[in-house]
Structures are given as C-alpha cells and as structure tokens.
Short mmCIF file of C-alpha atoms and ligand atoms in Angstrom, two decimals:
data_model
loop_
_atom_site.label_atom_id
_atom_site.label_comp_id
_atom_site.label_asym_id
_atom_site.label_seq_id
_atom_site.Cartn_x
_atom_site.Cartn_y
_atom_site.Cartn_z
CA UNK A 1 87.40 109.42 91.38
CA UNK A 2 88.63 109.39 95.10
CA UNK A 3 92.22 109.77 96.02
CA UNK A 4 94.70 106.85 95.53
CA UNK A 5 95.20 104.22 98.18
CA UNK A 6 98.87 102.79 99.04
CA UNK A 7 98.64 98.94 98.78
CA UNK A 8 101.59 97.39 100.02
CA UNK A 9 102.29 93.65 98.92
CA UNK A 10 105.06 91.33 99.69
CA UNK A 11 106.37 88.46 97.85
CA UNK A 12 105.46 90.16 94.38
CA UNK A 13 107.30 87.94 92.40
CA UNK A 14 106.14 84.78 93.21
CA UNK A 15 103.01 82.88 92.15
CA UNK A 16 100.24 83.90 94.14
CA UNK A 17 101.61 87.96 94.01
CA UNK A 18 101.32 87.12 90.10
CA UNK A 19 97.69 86.98 90.23
CA UNK A 20 97.09 89.02 93.02
CA UNK A 21 98.82 92.43 91.53
CA UNK A 22 96.91 92.42 88.49
CA UNK A 23 93.22 91.84 90.66
CA UNK A 24 94.19 94.82 92.88
CA UNK A 25 95.50 96.99 89.99
CA UNK A 26 91.81 96.49 88.05
CA UNK A 27 89.97 97.50 91.15
CA UNK A 28 88.66 94.28 92.24
CA UNK A 29 89.84 95.12 95.86
CA UNK A 30 89.03 98.53 96.46
CA UNK A 31 86.17 99.06 93.74
CA UNK A 32 85.87 100.19 90.29
CA UNK A 33 86.21 103.75 91.45
CA UNK A 34 89.32 104.18 93.66
CA UNK A 35 92.89 104.62 91.96
CA UNK A 36 95.76 102.30 93.57
CA UNK A 37 99.18 102.70 94.21
CA UNK A 38 101.11 99.44 94.58
CA UNK A 39 104.33 98.91 97.10
CA UNK A 40 105.71 95.87 96.56
CA UNK A 41 108.24 94.24 98.80
CA UNK A 42 110.82 91.21 97.47
CA UNK A 43 114.19 89.98 98.74
CA UNK A 44 117.07 91.19 96.70
CA UNK A 45 117.37 87.96 94.73
CA UNK A 46 113.82 88.18 93.10
CA UNK A 47 114.19 91.95 92.78
CA UNK A 48 115.05 91.16 88.65
CA UNK A 49 112.11 88.80 88.68
CA UNK A 50 109.84 91.39 90.07
CA UNK A 51 111.00 94.21 87.34
CA UNK A 52 109.33 91.83 85.03
CA UNK A 53 105.87 91.57 86.95
CA UNK A 54 106.38 95.40 87.18
CA UNK A 55 106.73 95.85 82.85
CA UNK A 56 103.63 93.40 82.66
CA UNK A 57 101.77 95.55 84.91
CA UNK A 58 102.68 98.67 82.73
CA UNK A 59 101.65 96.55 79.74
CA UNK A 60 98.27 95.98 81.38
CA UNK A 61 97.65 100.11 80.84
CA UNK A 62 94.90 99.28 83.71
CA UNK A 63 93.32 102.74 84.21
CA UNK A 64 93.05 102.65 87.91
CA UNK A 65 96.81 102.03 88.46
CA UNK A 66 98.36 104.89 89.53
CA UNK A 67 102.03 104.02 90.38
CA UNK A 68 104.18 100.77 91.26
CA UNK A 69 107.02 100.96 93.30
CA UNK A 70 109.26 97.85 94.40
CA UNK A 71 111.99 97.51 97.28
CA UNK A 72 113.79 94.92 99.12
CA UNK A 73 113.44 97.37 102.30
CA UNK A 74 110.56 96.49 104.23
CA UNK A 75 109.99 100.01 105.82
CA UNK A 76 110.34 102.04 102.69
CA UNK A 77 107.69 99.53 101.18
CA UNK A 78 105.36 99.90 103.61
CA UNK A 79 105.58 103.89 103.94
CA UNK A 80 102.16 105.23 103.79
CA UNK A 81 100.11 102.12 103.17
CA UNK A 82 96.73 101.71 104.52
CA UNK A 83 96.68 97.92 103.51
CA UNK A 84 99.52 95.63 103.51
CA UNK A 85 98.76 91.99 102.15
CA UNK A 86 101.73 89.76 103.38
CA UNK A 87 102.29 87.14 100.86
CA UNK A 88 105.92 86.49 100.80
CA UNK A 89 107.15 83.94 103.71
CA UNK A 90 109.90 81.49 103.86
CA UNK A 91 108.52 78.00 102.46
CA UNK A 92 109.78 74.63 104.18
CA UNK A 93 112.93 73.38 102.79
CA UNK A 94 113.92 69.87 102.30
CA UNK A 95 115.06 68.54 105.93
CA UNK A 96 113.67 71.45 107.77
CA UNK A 97 111.77 70.99 110.55
CA UNK A 98 108.66 72.85 111.76
CA UNK A 99 110.59 74.53 114.71
CA UNK A 100 113.24 76.02 111.83
CA UNK A 101 110.34 76.96 109.84
CA UNK A 102 108.89 79.04 112.61
CA UNK A 103 112.18 80.49 113.50
CA UNK A 104 112.79 81.43 109.55
CA UNK A 105 109.34 82.74 109.40
CA UNK A 106 109.62 84.37 112.83
CA UNK A 107 112.49 86.67 111.49
CA UNK A 108 110.39 87.72 108.62
CA UNK A 109 107.39 88.68 110.37
CA UNK A 110 109.37 90.43 113.23
CA UNK A 111 110.76 92.72 110.67
CA UNK A 112 107.90 93.63 108.89
CA UNK A 113 105.63 94.11 112.25
CA UNK A 114 108.51 96.79 113.08
CA UNK A 115 108.43 97.86 109.75
CA UNK A 116 104.87 98.53 109.42
CA UNK A 117 104.91 100.11 113.09
CA UNK A 118 107.28 102.76 111.95
CA UNK A 119 106.14 103.60 108.19
CA UNK A 120 102.77 102.58 107.60
CA UNK A 121 99.49 104.77 107.45
CA UNK A 122 97.45 105.38 110.35
CA UNK A 123 94.76 103.60 108.98
CA UNK A 124 96.66 100.40 108.13
CA UNK A 125 95.14 97.06 108.23
CA UNK A 126 97.03 93.92 107.57
CA UNK A 127 96.48 90.56 105.81
CA UNK A 128 98.69 87.66 106.39
CA UNK A 129 98.26 85.08 103.38
CA UNK A 130 102.23 83.60 103.89
CA UNK A 131 102.32 80.34 106.20
CA UNK A 132 101.98 79.41 109.09
CA UNK A 133 99.52 82.25 108.28
CA UNK A 134 98.16 82.73 111.87
CA UNK A 135 101.14 82.54 113.88
CA UNK A 136 103.28 84.80 111.32
CA UNK A 137 100.28 87.45 112.10
CA UNK A 138 100.25 86.97 115.94
CA UNK A 139 104.47 87.52 115.42
CA UNK A 140 103.97 90.56 113.27
CA UNK A 141 101.24 92.00 115.81
CA UNK A 142 103.98 91.20 118.87
CA UNK A 143 106.79 93.25 116.82
CA UNK A 144 103.96 96.26 116.23
CA UNK A 145 102.78 96.93 119.87
CA UNK A 146 101.59 100.25 118.69
CA UNK A 147 99.03 99.18 116.17
CA UNK A 148 96.06 97.88 117.31
CA UNK A 149 95.54 94.09 117.60
CA UNK A 150 92.45 93.99 115.56
CA UNK A 151 94.36 95.59 112.39
CA UNK A 152 96.04 92.33 112.15
CA UNK A 153 94.33 89.47 110.40
CA UNK A 154 95.49 86.16 108.38
CA UNK A 155 93.88 84.12 105.51
CA UNK A 156 91.28 81.38 106.02
CA UNK A 157 89.22 82.87 103.37
CA UNK A 158 90.36 80.45 100.75
CA UNK A 159 89.57 77.44 103.20
CA UNK A 160 86.01 79.08 103.29
CA UNK A 161 85.81 79.66 99.71
CA UNK A 162 86.83 75.82 99.21
CA UNK A 163 83.84 75.18 101.73
CA UNK A 164 81.34 77.17 99.48
CA UNK A 165 82.53 75.28 96.69
CA UNK A 166 82.10 71.69 97.99
CA UNK A 167 78.72 72.38 99.56
CA UNK A 168 77.39 74.24 96.27
CA UNK A 169 78.80 71.02 94.06
CA UNK A 170 77.01 68.63 96.66
CA UNK A 171 73.56 70.45 96.73
CA UNK A 172 73.82 71.80 92.94
CA UNK A 173 73.04 75.23 94.57
CA UNK A 174 75.02 78.06 93.13
CA UNK A 175 77.79 79.50 95.71
CA UNK A 176 75.76 83.15 95.51
CA UNK A 177 73.13 81.04 97.00
CA UNK A 178 74.99 79.97 100.24
CA UNK A 179 75.23 82.08 103.50
CA UNK A 180 76.59 81.73 106.92
CA UNK A 181 79.86 79.17 105.97
CA UNK A 182 82.26 78.97 108.85
CA UNK A 183 85.82 77.98 109.00
CA UNK A 184 87.49 77.55 112.81
CA UNK A 185 90.83 77.53 113.86
CA UNK A 186 93.87 77.46 112.18
CA UNK A 187 94.69 77.53 108.47
CA UNK A 188 96.47 73.92 108.71
CA UNK A 189 95.07 70.43 108.39
CA UNK A 190 93.29 71.01 111.67
CA UNK A 191 91.31 73.45 110.22
CA UNK A 192 87.34 73.18 110.98
CA UNK A 193 84.95 73.87 107.95
CA UNK A 194 81.72 73.86 109.39
CA UNK A 195 78.44 73.87 107.68
CA UNK A 196 75.97 73.69 110.46
CA UNK A 197 74.69 77.27 110.41
CA UNK A 198 75.26 77.37 106.68
CA UNK A 199 72.00 77.72 104.94
CA UNK A 200 71.49 77.11 100.87
CA UNK A 201 68.97 78.75 99.41
CA UNK A 202 67.33 79.67 102.96
CA UNK A 203 67.01 75.83 103.77
CA UNK A 204 69.67 75.04 106.61
CA UNK A 205 72.51 73.05 104.80
CA UNK A 206 71.88 70.15 107.33
CA UNK A 207 68.77 69.34 106.05
CA UNK A 208 70.41 68.97 103.00
CA UNK A 209 73.39 67.02 103.28
CA UNK A 210 74.15 63.87 105.26
CA UNK A 211 76.43 63.68 108.48
CA UNK A 212 78.30 61.11 107.15
CA UNK A 213 79.34 63.20 103.82
CA UNK A 214 80.03 66.18 106.11
CA UNK A 215 82.36 63.77 108.05
CA UNK A 216 83.94 61.48 105.29
CA UNK A 217 84.16 63.76 102.24
CA UNK A 218 83.10 67.47 103.15
CA UNK A 219 85.91 68.25 106.03
CA UNK A 220 88.62 66.15 104.67
CA UNK A 221 88.21 67.29 101.21
CA UNK A 222 88.30 71.06 102.06
CA UNK A 223 91.49 70.79 104.51
CA UNK A 224 93.32 68.42 102.09
CA UNK A 225 92.41 70.78 99.26
CA UNK A 226 95.54 72.26 99.04
CA UNK A 227 97.99 69.02 98.60
CA UNK A 228 95.11 67.82 96.17
CA UNK A 229 96.05 70.92 94.27
CA UNK A 230 100.03 70.16 94.62
CA UNK A 231 99.46 66.78 93.17
CA UNK A 232 97.51 67.69 90.43
CA UNK A 233 98.99 71.20 89.49
CA UNK A 234 102.47 70.62 90.59
CA UNK A 235 102.78 73.54 92.47
CA UNK A 236 100.35 74.80 94.98
CA UNK A 237 97.26 76.97 95.07
CA UNK A 238 97.96 80.39 93.53
CA UNK A 239 94.99 82.12 91.54
CA UNK A 240 92.30 80.84 94.30
CA UNK A 241 94.92 82.08 96.73
CA UNK A 242 95.27 85.58 95.27
CA UNK A 243 91.48 85.79 94.95
CA UNK A 244 90.59 84.96 98.80
CA UNK A 245 93.20 87.34 99.77
CA UNK A 246 91.26 89.90 97.67
CA UNK A 247 87.90 89.05 99.02
CA UNK A 248 89.15 88.73 102.69
CA UNK A 249 90.44 92.73 102.16
CA UNK A 250 87.61 93.73 100.20
CA UNK A 251 85.01 92.63 102.76
CA UNK A 252 87.26 94.11 105.32
CA UNK A 253 86.95 97.23 104.09
CA UNK A 254 83.86 97.54 102.15
CA UNK A 255 81.56 95.10 104.45
CA UNK A 256 79.94 91.71 104.31
CA UNK A 257 76.88 91.52 102.84
CA UNK A 258 73.62 91.70 104.91
CA UNK A 259 72.25 88.51 106.31
CA UNK A 260 75.96 86.74 105.78
CA UNK A 261 79.41 86.28 107.51
CA UNK A 262 82.75 85.34 106.33
CA UNK A 263 85.62 83.70 107.76
CA UNK A 264 88.75 85.57 108.89
CA UNK A 265 91.56 84.80 111.10
CA UNK A 266 91.54 87.32 114.21
CA UNK A 267 93.12 88.27 117.40
CA UNK A 268 90.87 85.91 119.55
CA UNK A 269 88.80 88.48 122.22
CA UNK A 270 88.53 84.95 124.17
CA UNK A 271 84.88 84.20 122.05
CA UNK A 272 83.94 80.49 121.91
CA UNK A 273 86.87 79.54 124.75
CA UNK A 274 89.63 80.45 122.41
CA UNK A 275 92.39 82.06 124.53
CA UNK A 276 92.66 85.75 124.06
CA UNK A 277 95.37 86.85 121.96
CA UNK A 278 95.68 83.95 119.60
CA UNK A 279 95.10 84.56 116.05
CA UNK A 280 91.82 81.87 114.93
CA UNK A 281 89.65 81.79 112.23
CA UNK A 282 86.28 82.71 113.51
CA UNK A 283 82.86 83.46 111.79
CA UNK A 284 82.85 87.84 111.54
CA UNK A 285 81.05 90.33 110.13
CA UNK A 286 82.45 93.49 108.62
CA UNK A 287 81.26 96.89 108.62
CA UNK A 288 83.11 100.32 108.27
CA UNK A 289 86.28 98.89 108.18
CA UNK A 290 86.13 96.71 111.44
CA UNK A 291 85.49 93.17 111.94
CA UNK A 292 83.44 91.68 114.59
CA UNK A 293 83.15 87.71 115.50
CA UNK A 294 79.71 86.61 115.19
CA UNK A 295 78.80 85.60 118.91
CA UNK A 296 76.38 82.94 120.29
CA UNK A 297 76.22 80.37 117.94
CA UNK A 298 75.55 76.50 119.58
CA UNK A 299 78.58 74.23 118.32
CA UNK A 300 77.86 70.90 117.42
CA UNK A 301 79.88 68.00 119.37
CA UNK A 302 81.67 67.32 116.87
CA UNK A 303 82.47 70.61 115.60
CA UNK A 304 83.43 71.68 119.11
CA UNK A 305 85.91 68.83 119.51
CA UNK A 306 87.64 69.80 116.15
CA UNK A 307 87.85 73.44 117.00
CA UNK A 308 89.59 72.58 120.84
CA UNK A 309 92.27 70.44 118.70
CA UNK A 310 92.85 72.87 115.94
CA UNK A 311 93.04 76.10 118.95
CA UNK A 312 95.29 73.39 120.76
CA UNK A 313 97.40 73.52 117.60
CA UNK A 314 97.58 77.25 117.37
CA UNK A 315 98.59 77.39 121.13
CA UNK A 316 101.23 74.83 120.62
CA UNK A 317 102.40 76.99 117.71
CA UNK A 318 102.83 79.87 120.05
CA UNK A 319 104.53 78.26 122.72
CA UNK A 320 107.09 77.50 120.17
CA UNK A 321 107.38 80.97 118.97
CA UNK A 322 107.62 82.32 122.79
CA UNK A 323 110.12 79.74 123.38
CA UNK A 324 112.00 81.52 120.46
CA UNK A 325 111.44 84.74 121.66
CA UNK A 326 109.62 85.92 118.73
CA UNK A 327 106.26 86.86 120.96
P1 NAX B 1 106.21 81.48 96.19
O1 NAX B 1 107.59 80.90 96.46
O2 NAX B 1 106.18 81.58 94.52
O3 NAX B 1 106.46 83.37 96.34
C1 NAX B 1 106.64 83.65 97.55
C2 NAX B 1 107.53 84.90 97.15
O4 NAX B 1 108.14 85.55 98.59
C3 NAX B 1 108.89 84.73 96.42
O5 NAX B 1 109.12 85.45 95.37
C4 NAX B 1 110.13 85.24 97.66
O6 NAX B 1 111.18 85.75 97.14
C5 NAX B 1 108.96 86.06 98.43
N1 NAX B 1 109.58 86.07 99.88
C6 NAX B 1 110.02 85.49 100.40
N2 NAX B 1 110.34 85.94 101.91
C7 NAX B 1 110.46 87.46 101.44
C8 NAX B 1 110.68 88.52 102.39
N3 NAX B 1 111.21 88.22 103.75
N4 NAX B 1 109.90 89.53 102.05
C9 NAX B 1 109.09 90.15 100.74
N5 NAX B 1 109.41 88.95 99.84
C10 NAX B 1 109.83 87.70 100.20
O7 NAX B 1 105.01 81.24 97.01
P2 NAX B 1 103.45 81.61 96.96
O8 NAX B 1 102.60 80.16 96.08
O9 NAX B 1 103.24 82.82 96.13
O10 NAX B 1 102.97 81.52 98.22
C11 NAX B 1 103.31 82.40 99.17
C12 NAX B 1 102.49 81.99 100.58
O11 NAX B 1 101.63 81.74 100.80
C13 NAX B 1 103.69 80.73 101.02
O12 NAX B 1 103.93 81.07 102.37
C14 NAX B 1 102.40 79.78 101.19
O13 NAX B 1 102.55 78.49 101.80
C15 NAX B 1 101.29 80.78 101.49
N6 NAX B 1 99.80 80.37 101.60
C16 NAX B 1 99.12 80.55 101.75
C17 NAX B 1 97.51 80.07 101.72
C18 NAX B 1 96.79 80.45 102.97
O14 NAX B 1 95.43 80.17 102.21
N7 NAX B 1 96.81 81.22 103.96
C19 NAX B 1 97.01 79.56 100.63
C20 NAX B 1 98.13 79.30 99.40
C21 NAX B 1 99.62 79.50 99.92
O15 NAX B 1 100.00 77.94 100.12
#
C-alpha cells in the first residue's frame, strides 16, 4: 500500500457527485493500491444532504477510503489536495442570460482558484466538470497565477466517450478496438467530434463509415447527446459524466495507453491555430502526470471549419469574462 492521496470534489451532494465519490473511493481513479482521503466542498444549504452521502460512503465499507472531510469553505476543502475535481457549479436558472451564468460561475471559480492557490498541495491538478467547463477552467487558472497553467483542465472526455460509443455501434466493433478519437473545441453544442484519425481494430474509421453518416448522424448525435439524455431521463447525464471525469483524471495521472490518445480541454499553446491561453479540447497523450497535445495532424476541411467556429465561441466567452473583469 502507498500513502493516501487527498482528492477534493466540489458539488458532492449533486447528482454527478453521487456517482463520482463512490467510484473514487472504490479505487477506480487512483488504482487498487492507493488509499484515498476525500475532501468534499458544498454550499451551506447542501451540507445536510452531503452528510447523507457521507453516511452512505461509510456504509459501503470501501477498503481504500481512509477519510472523508466535508466543508463549505473552499480553502478548507482544498487543503493539501493533490487532485481537485470541480463539479459544483451554478446551473442556468429561469430567465438567466448567458452573461448572468458566466458572472455567477465566474464568482465561484475565481474564489475556488484563489483557494486552490492558497491551500492545495504543490502537486495539485485540477479538472473542471461544472459548466461552462472550459471558461470556468480559464477563470480558475487566472485567479491562481502561482499554479502552472497546465495544471488546469476541463472535461471533454464525456463527449469523447460518446463519440467512441457511436462509432462502435455503427461499425459493430467494441469500444476497446477504437483508437485515436478526437474532440476539438468547446464543451458545448459547437464541439467537434472527429473520427478522421481514428482506427477501428486497426482499419481507418473513414474506410468503414460514410462521410454523410459522419456529417448527418455522428457529429450531431454526439453534440446533442446531453439534451437527448435530459429528454429521456428528465435530468442531465450523471453517472456517465462521473465516469468520464474518472477517465480524464486517471489517464492524466497514470498515462494514456501506448498508440492511443484521449481528448482533454487544456490551456492552448497555440497548436492548430487555437489562440494561446484559451482552454480548448485537443487530442492529448499523458505520461508521468503531464499531458502533451498531439501535434502535426492534418485537419480535414470540414473539421477545420467546425474547429474555427467552436474556437470563435471560446474567444467570445473569454471576451465576455474579460469584460466582467474575471480574467
Ligand atoms: P447538480 O445540480 O445535481 O449538483 C451540483 C452541486 O454543486 C449541487 O449540490 C450544488 O449545491 C453544488 N454547488 C453549487 N455551487 C457550488 C459551489 N460554489 N461550491 C461547491 N458546490 C457547489 O448538478 P450535476 O448534475 O451534478 O452537474 C454538475 C455540473 O456538471 C453542472 O454544471 C453541469 O452542467 C456539469 N456537466 C458537465 C459535463 C461535462 O461534460 N463537462 C457533463 C455533465 C454535466 O452536465
């Protein structure tokens, strides 16, 4: 057994939190030999519900779970954390404009960025799941100038996993046979699921599926999947979002498999013409706790145009939060 790792999770009383905390405590993120201490942040009005979740975590008697601490104070929750999964966010309420949503979340992610800088461990790595995830990550990073930029990431792994599932279903392959799927851009309806570099059991995906299917079915199905889940389930994706958050953090910490890559929203280095500093989704490989963007891919003309549109949206979001003085 190695020493325990402190993992902070925000929004622990929410529906993603309910799935995520148990998966972490079961060892799905850090591995079967690494004990975990959970540090959960919630808003004061959700602390009672969170106590119920903590009772259930105790009742699961999970051998790797060393300790659970809860707090409604960000610096207390993030104290000594090596990993922070920022799930809690302000949802869009009735009559709320996008600008109001950015402002409400801006306040949350500014405060949490500062608290991470003040209290988290030197090895802190941050995954933002709470929406608008990419811009929330940008805001948190701006509030924590002493934490290296590359430690702030946002979740597009759910979109990546949805793309894998759609291609597997279309080709009759197993998800495990697919390599090199990519999601570019923003975690929003403008996201760009891209199978042009993917292989299915070693065969290029483009040889197995029609271009018309990609354009008319694959891309819109993946991009609209969140809305389809809400329509069917009456509430938004939760277990799959938790699972993707685990996949993202696990691959970052423990590495992507040889010959494959994943999709993560990371601070742009200027690759593929994405303006430096924007938090955008790219194909990345991970090793030794660090990610690197897969460089040098040829972008299909359709994909390149869609990536430009998604990146334009990210730039517009950045301009809005700049106006609000958040970055
Ligand atoms: P819920 O509303 O069920 O839970 C959110 C929880 O966060 C609540 O318990 C709330 O009290 C808490 N919270 C709010 N502000 C907080 C703060 N300042 N500090 C700590 N906790 C706070 O939402 P849930 O379905 O769990 O979704 C959470 C977030 O994930 C939402 O922003 C949602 O839009 C986003 N998603 C992101 C996805 C992605 O792929 N990036 C996919 C799934 C999901 O839609």
